[in-house]
Short mmCIF file of C-alpha atoms in Angstrom, two decimals:
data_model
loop_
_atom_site.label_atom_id
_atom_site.label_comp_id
_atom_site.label_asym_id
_atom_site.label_seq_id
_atom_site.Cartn_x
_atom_site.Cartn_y
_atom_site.Cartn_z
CA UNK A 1 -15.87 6.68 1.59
CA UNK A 2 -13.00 5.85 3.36
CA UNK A 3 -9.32 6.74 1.58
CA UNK A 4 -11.64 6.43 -1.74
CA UNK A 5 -13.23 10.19 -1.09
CA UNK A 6 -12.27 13.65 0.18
CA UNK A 7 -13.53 12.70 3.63
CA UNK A 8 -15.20 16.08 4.41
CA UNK A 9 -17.51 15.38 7.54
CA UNK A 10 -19.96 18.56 7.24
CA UNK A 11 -23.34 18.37 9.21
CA UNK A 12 -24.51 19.65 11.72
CA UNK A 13 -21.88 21.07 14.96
CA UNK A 14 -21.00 18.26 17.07
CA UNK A 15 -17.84 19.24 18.11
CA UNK A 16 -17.96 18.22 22.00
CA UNK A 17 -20.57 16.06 22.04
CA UNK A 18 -20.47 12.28 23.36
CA UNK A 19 -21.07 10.90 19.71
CA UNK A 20 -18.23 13.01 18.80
CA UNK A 21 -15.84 12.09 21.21
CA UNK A 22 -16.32 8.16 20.87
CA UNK A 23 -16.61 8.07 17.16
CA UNK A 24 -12.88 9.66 17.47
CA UNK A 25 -14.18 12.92 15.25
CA UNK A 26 -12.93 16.63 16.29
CA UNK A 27 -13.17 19.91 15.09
CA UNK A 28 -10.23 21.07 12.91
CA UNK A 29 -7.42 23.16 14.17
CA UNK A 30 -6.90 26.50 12.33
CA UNK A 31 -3.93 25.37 10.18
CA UNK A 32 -6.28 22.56 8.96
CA UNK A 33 -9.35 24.54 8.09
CA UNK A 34 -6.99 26.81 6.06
CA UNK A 35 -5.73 23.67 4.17
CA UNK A 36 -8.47 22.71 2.87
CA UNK A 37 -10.11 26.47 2.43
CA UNK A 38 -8.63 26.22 -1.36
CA UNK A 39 -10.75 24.67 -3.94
CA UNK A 40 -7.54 23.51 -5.95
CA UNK A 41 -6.53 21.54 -2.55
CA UNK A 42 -9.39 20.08 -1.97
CA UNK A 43 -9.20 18.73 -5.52
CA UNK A 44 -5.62 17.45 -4.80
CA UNK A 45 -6.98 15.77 -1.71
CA UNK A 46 -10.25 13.96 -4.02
CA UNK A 47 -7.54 13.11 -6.45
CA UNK A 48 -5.00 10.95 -3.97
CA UNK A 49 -7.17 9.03 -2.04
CA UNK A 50 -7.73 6.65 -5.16
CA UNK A 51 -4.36 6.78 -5.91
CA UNK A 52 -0.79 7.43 -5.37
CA UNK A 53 0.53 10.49 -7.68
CA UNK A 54 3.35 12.99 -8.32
CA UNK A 55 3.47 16.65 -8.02
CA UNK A 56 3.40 16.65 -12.09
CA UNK A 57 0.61 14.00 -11.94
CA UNK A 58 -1.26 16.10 -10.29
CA UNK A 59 -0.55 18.88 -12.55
CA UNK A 60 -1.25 17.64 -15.43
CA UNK A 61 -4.86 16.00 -13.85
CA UNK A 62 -5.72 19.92 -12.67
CA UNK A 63 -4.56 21.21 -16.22
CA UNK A 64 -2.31 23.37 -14.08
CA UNK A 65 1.74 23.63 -13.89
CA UNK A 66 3.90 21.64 -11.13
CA UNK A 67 5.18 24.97 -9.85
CA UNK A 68 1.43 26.27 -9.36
CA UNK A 69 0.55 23.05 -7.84
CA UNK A 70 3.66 22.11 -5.61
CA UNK A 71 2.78 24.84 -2.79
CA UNK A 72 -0.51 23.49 -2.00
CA UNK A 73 0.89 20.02 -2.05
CA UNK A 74 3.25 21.28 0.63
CA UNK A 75 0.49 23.31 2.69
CA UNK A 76 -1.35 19.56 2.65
CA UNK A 77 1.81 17.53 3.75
CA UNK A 78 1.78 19.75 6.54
CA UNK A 79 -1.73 19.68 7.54
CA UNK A 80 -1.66 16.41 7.70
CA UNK A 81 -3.78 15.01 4.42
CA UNK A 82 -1.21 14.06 2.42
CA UNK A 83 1.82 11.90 2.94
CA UNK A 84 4.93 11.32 0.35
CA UNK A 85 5.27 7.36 -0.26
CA UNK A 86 8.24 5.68 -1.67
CA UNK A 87 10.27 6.92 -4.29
CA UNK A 88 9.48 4.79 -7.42
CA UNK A 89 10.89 4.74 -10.68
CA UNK A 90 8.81 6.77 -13.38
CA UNK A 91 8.35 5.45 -16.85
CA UNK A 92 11.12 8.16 -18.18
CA UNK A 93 13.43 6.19 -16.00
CA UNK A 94 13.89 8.95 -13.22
CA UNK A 95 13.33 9.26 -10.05
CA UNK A 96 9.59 10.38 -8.58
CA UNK A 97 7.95 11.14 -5.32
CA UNK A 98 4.03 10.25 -5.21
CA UNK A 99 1.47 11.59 -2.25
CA UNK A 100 -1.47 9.79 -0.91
CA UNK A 101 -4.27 11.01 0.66
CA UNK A 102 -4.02 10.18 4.71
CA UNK A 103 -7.88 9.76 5.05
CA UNK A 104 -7.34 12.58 7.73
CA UNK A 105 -10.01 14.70 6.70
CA UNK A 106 -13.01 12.29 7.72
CA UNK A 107 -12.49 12.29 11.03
CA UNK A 108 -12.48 16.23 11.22
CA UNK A 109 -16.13 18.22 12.17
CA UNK A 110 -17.27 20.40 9.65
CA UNK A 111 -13.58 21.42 8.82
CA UNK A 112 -15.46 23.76 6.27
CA UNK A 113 -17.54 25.54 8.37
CA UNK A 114 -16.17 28.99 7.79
CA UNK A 115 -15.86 28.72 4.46
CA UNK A 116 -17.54 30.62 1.50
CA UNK A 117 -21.01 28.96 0.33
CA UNK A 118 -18.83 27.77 -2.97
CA UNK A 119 -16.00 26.05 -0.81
CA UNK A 120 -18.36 24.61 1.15
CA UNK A 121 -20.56 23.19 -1.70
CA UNK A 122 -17.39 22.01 -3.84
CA UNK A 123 -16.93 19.00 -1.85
CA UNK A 124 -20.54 18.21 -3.69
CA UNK A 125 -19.45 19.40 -7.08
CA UNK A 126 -16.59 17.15 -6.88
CA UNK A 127 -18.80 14.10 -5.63
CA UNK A 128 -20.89 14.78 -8.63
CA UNK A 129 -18.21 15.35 -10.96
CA UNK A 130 -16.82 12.18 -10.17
CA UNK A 131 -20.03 10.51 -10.36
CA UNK A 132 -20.53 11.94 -13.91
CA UNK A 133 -16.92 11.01 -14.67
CA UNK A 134 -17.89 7.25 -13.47
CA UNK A 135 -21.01 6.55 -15.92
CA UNK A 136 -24.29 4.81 -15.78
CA UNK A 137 -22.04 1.69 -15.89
CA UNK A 138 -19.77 2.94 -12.72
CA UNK A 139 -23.59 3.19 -10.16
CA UNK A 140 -22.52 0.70 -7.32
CA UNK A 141 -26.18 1.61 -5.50
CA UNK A 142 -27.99 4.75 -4.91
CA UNK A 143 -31.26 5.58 -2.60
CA UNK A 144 -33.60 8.85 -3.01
CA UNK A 145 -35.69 9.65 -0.48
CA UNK A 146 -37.85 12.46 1.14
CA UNK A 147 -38.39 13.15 4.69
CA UNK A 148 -39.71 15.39 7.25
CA UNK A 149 -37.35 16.10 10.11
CA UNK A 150 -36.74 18.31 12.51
CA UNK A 151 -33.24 19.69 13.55
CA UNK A 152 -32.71 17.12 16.08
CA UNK A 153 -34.22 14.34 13.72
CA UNK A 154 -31.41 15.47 11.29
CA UNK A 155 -28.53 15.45 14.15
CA UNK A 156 -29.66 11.85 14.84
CA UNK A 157 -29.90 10.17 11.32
CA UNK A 158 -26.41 11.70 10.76
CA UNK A 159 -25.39 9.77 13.69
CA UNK A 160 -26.79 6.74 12.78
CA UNK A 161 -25.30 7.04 9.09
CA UNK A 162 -21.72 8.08 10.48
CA UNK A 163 -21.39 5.09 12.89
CA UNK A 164 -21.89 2.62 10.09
CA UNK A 165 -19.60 4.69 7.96
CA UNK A 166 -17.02 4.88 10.27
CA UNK A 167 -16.81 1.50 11.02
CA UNK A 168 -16.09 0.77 6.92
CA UNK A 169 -13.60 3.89 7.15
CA UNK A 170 -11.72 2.65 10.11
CA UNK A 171 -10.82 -0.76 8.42
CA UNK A 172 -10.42 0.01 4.98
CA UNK A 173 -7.12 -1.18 4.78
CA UNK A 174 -8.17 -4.91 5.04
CA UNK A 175 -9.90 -3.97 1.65
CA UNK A 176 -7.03 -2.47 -0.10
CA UNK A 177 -7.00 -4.20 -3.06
CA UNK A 178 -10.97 -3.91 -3.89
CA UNK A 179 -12.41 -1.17 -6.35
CA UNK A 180 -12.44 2.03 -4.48
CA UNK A 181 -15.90 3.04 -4.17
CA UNK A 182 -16.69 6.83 -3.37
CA UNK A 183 -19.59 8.38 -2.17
CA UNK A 184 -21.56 11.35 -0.93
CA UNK A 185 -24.03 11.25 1.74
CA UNK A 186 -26.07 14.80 1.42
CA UNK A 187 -29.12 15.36 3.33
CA UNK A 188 -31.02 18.89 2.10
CA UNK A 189 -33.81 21.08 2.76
CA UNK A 190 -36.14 21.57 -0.49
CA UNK A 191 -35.04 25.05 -2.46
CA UNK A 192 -37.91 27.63 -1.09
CA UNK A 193 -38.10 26.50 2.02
CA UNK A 194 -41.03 23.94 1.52
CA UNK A 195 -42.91 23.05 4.41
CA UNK A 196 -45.21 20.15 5.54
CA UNK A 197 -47.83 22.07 3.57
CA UNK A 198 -46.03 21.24 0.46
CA UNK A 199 -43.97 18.50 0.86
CA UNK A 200 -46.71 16.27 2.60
CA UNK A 201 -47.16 12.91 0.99
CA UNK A 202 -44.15 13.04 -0.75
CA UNK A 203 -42.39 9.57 -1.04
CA UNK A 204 -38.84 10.41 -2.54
#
């Protein structure tokens, strides 16, 4: 996911653990979980890690107005997720300032965590969204799968899948000028609460 994603890091509590502390991941500070507590900032976040773009960029992606959207820019400059790059030249001639994402938000724990059920399920609707927006054509790869786990079975493949993850996040800027590639990796429990009586046998 990398700068190519909102990098929103939200299974299970590991803030403290061993994993957590050598993968570099921490929980977030109150200023940062307010930040992104805003589901028109965490759609300004999605929207600047592919690439760079102006407060009236984003605007006009958001359908919104520049003075609507400037204030949450700020609250993300100051949090940390977004950073001004050089001034370029705009095709009217004048002068602009674009933002890009920081990739900050991946190495935060759960920085969602008190959040509302929706703000905590729009980094999905965005993933999706995006997905949609991308086309049969845009599919890099994609695996479905069923499993039976327990809690701690759940804590572990996350592991597992973060480690490689990070490693990819951690040098993405040797790949700066590939395709940016986003993803979503979303592990769920079966609507209903299935259990082994129900789910048994099933092969994804």
């Amino acid at each position: 996911m990398a700068d190519g994603a909102q990098q929103t890091s939200g299974g299970p509590d590991r803030s403290g653990s061993d994993d957590s502390a050598q993968s570099g991941r921490r929980p977030p500070t109150a200023a940062e979980a307010h930040a992104l507590a805003h589901p028109l900032r965490q759609r300004i976040v999605r929207l600047c890690t592919g690439e760079e773009l102006t407060n009236r960029q984003l605007a006009d992606r958001l359908g919104s107005d520049p003075g609507t959207v400037l204030p949450h820019v700020r609250t993300l400059v100051k949090a940390g997720f977004l950073e001004p790059t050089a001034v370029r030249t705009g095709v009217s001639g004048a002068l602009e300032k674009p933002y890009r994402a920081t990739g900050k938000t991946w190495w935060l724990d759960d920085p969602l965590a008190d959040a509302g059920p929706d703000l905590r399920f729009a980094p999905v609707d965005l993933a999706m969204a995006d997905a949609r927006a991308a086309g049969p054509e845009g599919i890099a790869t994609y695996d479905a799968f069923t499993l039976h786990l327990t809690p701690a079975d759940v804590v572990e493949l996350e592991r597992r899948v973060l480690a490689v993850l990070d490693q990819f996040v951690a040098d993405d800027a040797t790949r700066s000028g590939a395709p940016v590639h986003r993803g979503l990796f979303l592990l769920h429990r079966l609507a209903g609460g299935a259990g082994p009586e129900s789910t048994a046998g099933a092969a994804g």
